[in-house]
Coordinates of C-alpha atoms in Angstrom, one line a residue:
M1 CA -20.7 28.9 7.4
K2 CA -20.4 25.3 6.1
R3 CA -22.2 24.3 2.9
R4 CA -23.8 20.9 2.6
I5 CA -23.0 19.2 -0.7
M6 CA -24.7 15.8 -0.5
E7 CA -28.0 15.5 -2.4
K8 CA -30.6 13.0 -1.3
D9 CA -31.2 11.9 -4.9
F10 CA -27.5 11.6 -5.7
D11 CA -26.8 8.1 -7.2
I12 CA -23.5 7.3 -5.6
Q13 CA -23.4 3.8 -7.2
A14 CA -23.9 5.2 -10.7
Y15 CA -21.3 7.9 -10.1
M16 CA -18.7 5.4 -8.7
T17 CA -19.4 2.9 -11.6
K18 CA -18.8 5.7 -14.1
G19 CA -15.5 6.5 -12.3
V20 CA -14.4 2.9 -12.4
E21 CA -15.2 2.7 -16.1
H22 CA -13.1 5.9 -16.7
I23 CA -10.2 4.4 -14.7
V24 CA -10.3 1.1 -16.6
S25 CA -10.7 2.8 -20.0
D26 CA -7.7 5.0 -19.3
A27 CA -5.7 2.0 -18.0
V28 CA -6.3 0.2 -21.2
K29 CA -5.1 3.2 -23.2
A30 CA -2.1 3.6 -21.0
T31 CA -0.9 0.0 -21.7
L32 CA -1.6 -0.3 -25.4
K33 CA 2.1 -0.4 -26.2
N34 CA 2.7 -3.3 -23.8
P35 CA 1.0 -6.4 -25.2
K36 CA 0.9 -8.5 -22.0
E37 CA -0.4 -5.6 -19.9
S38 CA -2.9 -4.6 -22.5
A39 CA -4.2 -8.1 -22.8
F40 CA -4.6 -8.2 -19.0
M41 CA -6.3 -4.8 -18.8
I42 CA -8.8 -5.8 -21.5
G43 CA -9.6 -8.9 -19.6
F44 CA -9.9 -6.9 -16.4
A45 CA -12.3 -4.5 -18.1
K46 CA -14.6 -7.5 -18.6
S47 CA -14.3 -8.6 -15.0
S48 CA -14.9 -5.0 -13.9
A49 CA -18.1 -4.8 -15.9
V50 CA -19.4 -8.0 -14.2
A51 CA -18.5 -6.5 -10.8
S52 CA -20.4 -3.3 -11.7
K53 CA -23.5 -5.3 -12.5
K54 CA -23.2 -7.1 -9.1
R55 CA -23.0 -3.8 -7.3
R56 CA -25.9 -2.4 -9.3
K57 CA -28.1 -5.4 -8.5
A58 CA -27.2 -5.1 -4.8
E59 CA -28.0 -1.4 -4.9
D60 CA -31.4 -2.0 -6.5
A61 CA -32.1 -4.5 -3.6
G62 CA -31.2 -1.8 -1.0
E63 CA -27.6 -2.9 -0.3
H64 CA -24.8 -0.5 -1.2
V65 CA -21.4 -2.1 -2.1
P66 CA -18.4 0.3 -2.9
P67 CA -16.0 -0.5 -5.8
F68 CA -12.9 0.2 -3.7
L69 CA -11.4 -1.2 -0.5
I70 CA -8.2 -0.2 1.3
A71 CA -6.4 -3.0 3.1
S72 CA -3.6 -2.2 5.5
I73 CA -2.1 -5.6 5.7
T74 CA 0.6 -4.8 8.2
S75 CA 1.3 -2.2 10.9
K76 CA 5.1 -2.5 10.6
C77 CA 7.3 -0.2 8.5
N78 CA 11.0 0.2 8.1
L79 CA 10.9 3.9 7.3
H80 CA 10.1 7.0 9.5
C81 CA 8.6 9.4 6.9
S82 CA 8.2 13.0 8.2
G83 CA 4.6 13.7 9.1
C84 CA 3.4 10.1 8.6
Y85 CA -0.3 10.0 9.6
S86 CA -0.1 6.3 10.3
R87 CA 2.7 6.6 12.9
C88 CA 1.0 9.6 14.5
N89 CA -2.2 7.5 14.9
H90 CA 0.0 4.6 16.2
A91 CA -1.3 2.4 13.4
T92 CA 2.3 1.9 12.2
V93 CA 5.0 0.7 14.6
D94 CA 8.6 -0.6 14.5
S95 CA 8.0 -3.7 16.6
E96 CA 6.8 -7.1 15.3
P97 CA 3.0 -6.8 15.1
V98 CA 0.8 -9.0 17.3
S99 CA -2.5 -10.6 16.3
Q100 CA -2.6 -9.4 12.8
L101 CA -4.8 -11.0 10.2
S102 CA -3.2 -14.1 8.7
D103 CA -2.5 -14.8 5.1
D104 CA -5.6 -17.1 5.0
E105 CA -7.8 -14.5 6.6
W106 CA -6.8 -11.9 4.0
L107 CA -7.5 -14.4 1.2
R108 CA -11.0 -15.0 2.6
I109 CA -11.6 -11.2 2.6
F110 CA -10.3 -10.9 -1.0
N111 CA -12.6 -13.8 -2.1
E112 CA -15.6 -12.2 -0.4
A113 CA -14.8 -8.9 -2.0
D114 CA -14.8 -10.6 -5.4
E115 CA -18.2 -12.1 -4.7
L116 CA -19.6 -8.7 -3.7
G117 CA -18.3 -6.9 -6.8
I118 CA -15.4 -4.9 -5.3
S119 CA -13.1 -4.2 -8.2
F120 CA -10.0 -2.6 -6.6
I121 CA -8.3 -3.3 -3.3
L122 CA -5.5 -1.0 -2.4
L123 CA -2.8 -2.8 -0.3
A124 CA -1.2 -0.5 2.2
G125 CA 0.5 -0.7 5.6
G126 CA 2.9 0.0 7.3
E127 CA 5.0 -1.3 4.4
P128 CA 2.8 -4.0 2.7
M129 CA 5.7 -5.8 0.9
I130 CA 6.7 -7.1 4.3
R131 CA 3.7 -9.4 4.0
R132 CA 4.7 -11.5 0.9
G133 CA 2.2 -14.2 1.7
V134 CA -0.7 -11.8 1.6
I135 CA 0.5 -10.3 -1.7
E136 CA 0.8 -13.8 -3.1
A137 CA -2.8 -14.5 -2.0
A138 CA -3.9 -11.3 -3.7
G139 CA -2.3 -12.4 -6.9
K140 CA -4.6 -15.4 -6.9
T141 CA -7.7 -13.2 -6.9
K142 CA -7.6 -12.5 -10.6
N143 CA -10.9 -10.4 -10.9
I144 CA -9.6 -7.7 -8.6
L145 CA -6.8 -5.2 -9.3
F146 CA -4.4 -4.7 -6.4
P147 CA -2.4 -1.5 -6.4
I148 CA 0.3 -2.0 -3.8
F149 CA 1.3 1.2 -2.0
T150 CA 4.9 0.6 -1.2
N151 CA 8.0 2.6 -0.2
G152 CA 9.9 0.4 -2.6
T153 CA 12.7 -0.8 -0.3
F154 CA 11.6 -4.4 -0.2
M155 CA 11.4 -4.9 -4.0
D156 CA 13.5 -8.0 -5.0
E157 CA 13.8 -10.7 -7.6
R158 CA 10.9 -12.8 -6.2
Y159 CA 8.6 -9.8 -6.3
F160 CA 9.6 -9.0 -9.9
E161 CA 8.7 -12.6 -10.8
L162 CA 5.4 -12.4 -9.0
F163 CA 4.4 -9.2 -10.7
D164 CA 5.2 -10.8 -14.1
K165 CA 3.1 -13.9 -13.2
S166 CA 0.2 -12.0 -11.5
R167 CA -0.5 -8.9 -13.6
N168 CA -3.3 -7.9 -11.2
L169 CA -0.6 -6.8 -8.8
I170 CA 0.5 -3.2 -9.5
P171 CA 3.4 -1.8 -7.4
V172 CA 2.7 1.9 -6.6
M173 CA 5.8 3.5 -5.3
S174 CA 5.7 6.5 -3.0
I175 CA 7.7 9.5 -4.2
E176 CA 7.4 13.1 -3.2
G177 CA 8.9 14.8 -6.2
K178 CA 12.6 15.0 -7.2
K179 CA 15.5 13.6 -5.1
E180 CA 15.8 16.5 -2.6
I181 CA 12.2 16.6 -1.5
T182 CA 11.7 12.8 -1.6
D183 CA 14.8 12.0 0.6
S184 CA 14.0 14.9 3.0
R185 CA 10.7 13.3 3.8
R186 CA 11.5 9.5 3.4
G187 CA 15.2 9.2 4.2
Q188 CA 18.5 9.5 2.5
G189 CA 18.9 7.1 -0.5
V190 CA 15.2 6.3 -0.9
Y191 CA 14.9 8.3 -4.2
E192 CA 17.8 6.4 -5.8
R193 CA 16.3 3.1 -4.7
L194 CA 13.0 4.0 -6.3
I195 CA 14.7 5.0 -9.6
G196 CA 16.5 1.6 -9.6
N197 CA 13.2 -0.2 -9.1
M198 CA 11.6 1.7 -11.9
E199 CA 14.4 0.9 -14.3
E200 CA 14.3 -2.8 -13.4
I201 CA 10.5 -3.0 -13.8
K202 CA 10.6 -1.2 -17.2
K203 CA 13.4 -3.6 -18.4
R204 CA 11.1 -6.6 -17.6
G205 CA 8.2 -5.2 -19.5
L206 CA 6.1 -4.6 -16.3
I207 CA 4.2 -1.6 -15.3
F208 CA 4.1 0.4 -12.1
G209 CA 2.5 3.5 -10.6
A210 CA 3.6 6.4 -8.3
S211 CA 1.9 7.7 -5.2
V212 CA 2.5 11.4 -4.5
T213 CA 1.6 13.0 -1.2
V214 CA 0.6 16.5 -2.2
T215 CA 1.5 19.3 0.2
T216 CA 1.7 23.1 0.0
E217 CA 5.5 22.7 -0.5
N218 CA 5.5 20.3 -3.5
V219 CA 2.2 20.8 -5.3
H220 CA 3.7 22.7 -8.2
E221 CA 6.7 20.4 -8.5
V222 CA 4.7 17.2 -8.6
T223 CA 2.2 18.5 -11.2
S224 CA 5.0 19.9 -13.4
D225 CA 5.7 18.4 -16.9
D226 CA 9.3 18.0 -15.9
F227 CA 8.6 15.7 -13.0
L228 CA 5.8 13.7 -14.7
N229 CA 7.5 13.4 -18.0
E230 CA 10.5 11.8 -16.2
L231 CA 8.2 9.3 -14.5
S232 CA 6.5 8.5 -17.9
E233 CA 9.9 7.9 -19.5
R234 CA 10.8 5.5 -16.8
G235 CA 7.7 3.5 -17.5
C236 CA 5.2 4.8 -14.9
K237 CA 1.6 4.3 -16.0
V238 CA -0.4 5.7 -13.1
V239 CA 0.1 8.6 -10.8
I240 CA -2.1 8.8 -7.6
F241 CA -2.1 12.2 -6.0
V242 CA -3.0 12.0 -2.3
E243 CA -3.7 15.2 -0.5
Y244 CA -1.7 15.6 2.7
V245 CA -3.8 15.3 5.9
P246 CA -2.4 17.2 8.8
V247 CA -1.9 15.0 11.8
T248 CA -0.4 17.6 14.2
D249 CA -1.0 21.3 14.7
E250 CA 2.5 21.9 13.4
S251 CA 1.8 20.1 10.1
K252 CA -1.4 22.0 9.3
K253 CA 0.6 24.4 7.1
L254 CA 1.4 21.5 4.7
A255 CA -2.3 20.6 4.0
P256 CA -3.4 21.8 0.6
G257 CA -5.9 24.7 0.9
E258 CA -8.6 25.6 -1.6
K259 CA -6.0 27.4 -3.9
E260 CA -3.8 24.3 -4.0
R261 CA -6.7 21.9 -4.5
E262 CA -8.0 24.0 -7.4
H263 CA -4.5 24.0 -9.0
L264 CA -4.3 20.2 -8.5
Q265 CA -7.6 19.5 -10.1
K266 CA -6.9 21.9 -13.0
E267 CA -3.6 20.3 -13.7
I268 CA -5.0 16.8 -13.5
A269 CA -7.7 17.7 -16.1
R270 CA -4.9 19.1 -18.3
L271 CA -2.7 16.1 -17.9
R272 CA -5.6 13.7 -18.7
N273 CA -6.2 15.6 -21.9
E274 CA -2.6 15.8 -23.0
N275 CA -1.1 12.5 -22.0
S276 CA -3.2 9.4 -22.6
E277 CA -0.2 7.1 -21.8
M278 CA -0.5 8.0 -18.1
L279 CA -3.5 7.5 -15.7
Y280 CA -4.0 10.3 -13.2
I281 CA -6.1 9.8 -10.0
S282 CA -6.7 12.2 -7.2
F283 CA -7.6 11.2 -3.6
P284 CA -9.9 12.3 -2.0
G285 CA -10.6 14.3 -5.2
D286 CA -13.3 16.8 -5.8
E287 CA -15.9 15.9 -3.1
K288 CA -18.2 18.6 -4.5
S289 CA -18.9 16.3 -7.5
T290 CA -19.3 13.1 -5.4
G291 CA -22.1 14.3 -3.1
G292 CA -19.7 14.4 -0.2
C293 CA -16.8 12.3 1.3
V294 CA -16.8 8.8 -0.2
A295 CA -15.4 7.1 2.8
A296 CA -17.3 4.9 5.3
G297 CA -18.5 2.6 2.6
R298 CA -19.9 5.1 0.1
G299 CA -17.0 4.7 -2.3
F300 CA -14.5 2.8 -0.2
F301 CA -13.7 1.7 3.4
H302 CA -10.6 0.6 5.2
I303 CA -9.6 -2.7 7.0
N304 CA -6.7 -2.3 9.4
S305 CA -4.0 -5.0 9.9
H306 CA -5.9 -6.4 12.9
G307 CA -9.2 -6.7 11.1
G308 CA -11.0 -3.5 12.2
A309 CA -13.3 -2.1 9.6
E310 CA -12.8 1.7 9.5
P311 CA -14.3 4.5 7.5
C312 CA -10.9 5.6 6.2
P313 CA -7.1 5.2 7.0
F314 CA -7.3 8.8 8.3
S315 CA -10.2 8.0 10.5
P316 CA -9.0 4.9 12.5
Y317 CA -12.2 4.1 14.4
S318 CA -14.1 0.9 14.2
D319 CA -17.1 -0.9 15.8
V320 CA -16.8 -4.2 14.0
N321 CA -13.9 -6.6 13.3
I322 CA -13.8 -8.6 10.1
R323 CA -12.5 -11.7 12.1
S324 CA -16.0 -12.1 13.6
T325 CA -18.1 -11.1 10.7
S326 CA -18.4 -11.2 6.9
L327 CA -17.3 -8.4 4.6
R328 CA -21.0 -7.9 3.7
E329 CA -22.0 -7.4 7.4
A330 CA -19.0 -5.1 7.9
L331 CA -20.4 -2.8 5.3
R332 CA -23.6 -2.5 7.4
S333 CA -21.5 -1.4 10.4
P334 CA -23.6 0.9 12.7
L335 CA -20.7 3.4 12.5
F336 CA -20.7 3.4 8.7
L337 CA -24.5 3.8 8.5
A338 CA -24.4 6.6 11.0
L339 CA -21.8 8.4 9.0
Q340 CA -23.6 7.9 5.7
N341 CA -27.0 8.9 7.1
G342 CA -25.8 11.8 9.3
N343 CA -24.1 15.1 8.6
V344 CA -20.5 14.2 9.1
L345 CA -19.8 13.5 5.4
L346 CA -21.8 16.5 4.1
D347 CA -19.8 19.6 4.6
D348 CA -16.9 21.4 3.0
H349 CA -13.7 21.4 5.1
D350 CA -10.3 22.9 5.4
G351 CA -7.9 20.0 5.0
G352 CA -7.6 16.8 3.0
C353 CA -10.0 14.8 5.1
V354 CA -13.4 15.8 6.6
L355 CA -13.4 12.7 8.9
Y356 CA -10.0 13.6 10.4
E357 CA -11.1 17.2 10.8
K358 CA -14.3 16.0 12.6
R359 CA -12.6 13.2 14.5
E360 CA -14.1 14.2 17.9
L361 CA -17.6 13.8 16.4
V362 CA -16.6 10.4 14.9
E363 CA -15.3 9.3 18.3
R364 CA -18.6 10.2 19.9
L365 CA -20.5 8.2 17.3
V366 CA -18.3 5.1 18.1
K367 CA -18.9 5.5 21.8
S368 CA -22.6 5.9 21.2
E369 CA -22.8 2.7 19.1
R370 CA -20.8 0.8 21.8
T371 CA -23.2 2.0 24.5
K372 CA -26.2 0.7 22.5
K373 CA -24.6 -2.8 22.4

């Protein structure tokens, strides 16, 4: 029997603001030995506080604005990682994308996000570093921090110079553990390319993060002191643990179960206590403490490369396109409101994503909203 975990009086805005404050505080601590980065983070902390006040004011007026946005700025990728959810959903392809949002359209979205009080925009893909113009536009939006989730294969001199100039751009390179497991999932030679990028970034006095897809096969390796200390020594300042979401019946065995999730949360708590020079974030994290899943605009939402506003990258359904509406209106999407006010986000679930697990129900909601139109 499923157990509902969302409470009617749960203040999601207060909870998310506290979470943002924790992230920013830890980021300041993690960069204390790097004067340029520390100065930027202290300035960003002030911008983040202003953004939090904007969201609180909107909340009190009956409008909920999440602090996070995920932007998949391209559907093209040069790698074929084993079990990639995006390729299985056909959101990532090899061919040159058609009718994607332009650089200027993304800049407009970033500026609207700044006005609303969104503090973090995670740039994803496909491979986001293919879209240099979009990343340059992000660099101009100084009040927002942009973690760039990249496979690291497009890192070059121009990007290193851009990261130095625009400190709000933080490359977050995907790595699955040590060489053997990283190359087995991402391709031969990828691990060495990532290590080379890390060394170059550290040499230039910049910072970077690592994104780790957590599976039943690597959960112990990627939470080990051996692996994380090596990342720290190379200059890594943030590790984002992303629980694997099964996209085929064959891959279900890779999805962390309750035992693995408990181990992950326990280790993250330990690491946060023992190593203040690294920031550790878990996604989706402990939903029992957040009143349910934080997708669909509760804590974040997703914009795909063609402008569709979706609940989550793992739930690629949309009833509104950002090309024909504002970011504010997209947050009032009938689909988002139905998910927030209904039961879909409320229950415990088996895998890493309740919306993926209940995708048939989400599909029915989308069809229902389209029928109403």
